[in-house]
Coordinates of C-alpha atoms in Angstrom, one line a residue:
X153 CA 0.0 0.0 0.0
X154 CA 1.3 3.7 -0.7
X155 CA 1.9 6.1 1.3
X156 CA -0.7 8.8 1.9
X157 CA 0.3 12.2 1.3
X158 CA -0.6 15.4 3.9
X159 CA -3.0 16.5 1.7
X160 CA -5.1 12.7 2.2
X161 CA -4.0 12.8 5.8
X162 CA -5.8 16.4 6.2
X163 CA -9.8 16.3 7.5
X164 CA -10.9 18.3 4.1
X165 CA -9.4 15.4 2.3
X166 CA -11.7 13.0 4.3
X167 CA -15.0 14.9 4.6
X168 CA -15.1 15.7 0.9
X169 CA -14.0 12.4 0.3
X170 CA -17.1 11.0 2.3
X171 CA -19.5 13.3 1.3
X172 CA -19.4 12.2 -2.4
X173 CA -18.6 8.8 -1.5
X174 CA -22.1 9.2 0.0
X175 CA -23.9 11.3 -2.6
X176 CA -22.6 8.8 -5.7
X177 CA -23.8 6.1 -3.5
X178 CA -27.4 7.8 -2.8
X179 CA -27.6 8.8 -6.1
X180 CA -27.5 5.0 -7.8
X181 CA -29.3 3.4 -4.7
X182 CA -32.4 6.5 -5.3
X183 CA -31.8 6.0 -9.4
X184 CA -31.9 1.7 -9.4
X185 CA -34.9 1.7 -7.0
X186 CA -36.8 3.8 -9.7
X187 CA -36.0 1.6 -12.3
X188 CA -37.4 -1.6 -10.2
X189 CA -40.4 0.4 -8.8
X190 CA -41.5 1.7 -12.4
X191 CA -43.7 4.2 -13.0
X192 CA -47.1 2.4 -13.5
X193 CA -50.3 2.4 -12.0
X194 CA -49.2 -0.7 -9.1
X195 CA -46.0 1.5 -8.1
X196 CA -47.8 1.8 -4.5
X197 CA -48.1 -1.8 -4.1
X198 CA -44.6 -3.0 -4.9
X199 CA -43.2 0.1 -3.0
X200 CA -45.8 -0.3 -0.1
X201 CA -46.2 2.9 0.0
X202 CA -42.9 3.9 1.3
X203 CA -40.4 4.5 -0.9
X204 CA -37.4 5.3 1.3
X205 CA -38.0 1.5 2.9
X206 CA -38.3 0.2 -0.5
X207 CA -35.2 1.9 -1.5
X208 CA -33.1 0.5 1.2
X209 CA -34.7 -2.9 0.8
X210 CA -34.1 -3.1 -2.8
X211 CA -30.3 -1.9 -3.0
X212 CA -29.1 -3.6 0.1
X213 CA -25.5 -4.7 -0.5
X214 CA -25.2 -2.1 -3.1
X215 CA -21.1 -0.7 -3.2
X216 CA -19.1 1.9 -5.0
X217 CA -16.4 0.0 -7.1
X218 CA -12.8 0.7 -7.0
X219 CA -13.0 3.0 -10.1
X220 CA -15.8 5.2 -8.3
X221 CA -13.5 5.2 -5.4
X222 CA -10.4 6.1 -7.5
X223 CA -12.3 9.2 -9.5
X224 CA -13.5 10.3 -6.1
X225 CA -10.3 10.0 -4.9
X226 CA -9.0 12.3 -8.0
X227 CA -11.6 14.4 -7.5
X228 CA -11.3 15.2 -3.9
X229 CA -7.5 15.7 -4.6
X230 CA -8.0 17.9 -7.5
X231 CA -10.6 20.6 -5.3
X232 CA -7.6 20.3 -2.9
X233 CA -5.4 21.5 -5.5
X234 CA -7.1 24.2 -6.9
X235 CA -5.2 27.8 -6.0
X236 CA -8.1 29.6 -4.7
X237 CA -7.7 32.8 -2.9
X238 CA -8.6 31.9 0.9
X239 CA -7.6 27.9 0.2
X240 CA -7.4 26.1 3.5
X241 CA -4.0 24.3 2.1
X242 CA -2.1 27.0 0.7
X243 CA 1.2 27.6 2.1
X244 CA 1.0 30.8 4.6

C-alpha cells in the first residue's frame, strides 16, 4: 500500500471524500430503485407505499467500485489542489 500524502492525511481530504462517496452512493441506490419500482399504475403496491424502505430494501449490499473510489479519490485531490484565494491548504 502507498503512502498517503498530507493532503489525504488532512480532515478536508476526508470529509469531501465521504461526502461524495455518499452522494454517488445515494444517487444509484435512489436512481436503481426507480427503475425496479417503475412508474405504472401498481407503483404503490410494490413500494408499499414507502419509498425510502423500499429503497433501502431493494439496494441492500449495493457498493461503489474501485473506479468510483479512484475518480472520487481524484476528484477530492484535485478541489484540494485548486489555488483559490482563501484555500485552506495554501502555504501561509
Amino acid at each position: 500500500m502507498k503512502n498517503k500524502s498530507p493532503i489525504e492525511e488532512s480532515p478536508q481530504y476526508s470529509e469531501l471524500n465521504a461526502r461524495f462517496s455518499r452522494f454517488l452512493l445515494d444517487f444509484r441506490k435512489e436512481k436503481l430503485a426507480q427503475q425496479l419500482a417503475g412508474d405504472d399504475k401498481n407503483r404503490d403496491e410494490i413500494t408499499r407505499g414507502d419509498f425510502q424502505s423500499f429503497k433501502a430494501r431493494m439496494t441492500e449490499g449495493l457498493e461503489l467500485t474501485d473506479y468510483d473510489l479512484d475518480r472520487i479519490h481524484r476528484r477530492v485531490l484535485s478541489l484540494l489542489l485548486r489555488p483559490e484565494e482563501g484555500s485552506v491548504l495554501q502555504d501561509e
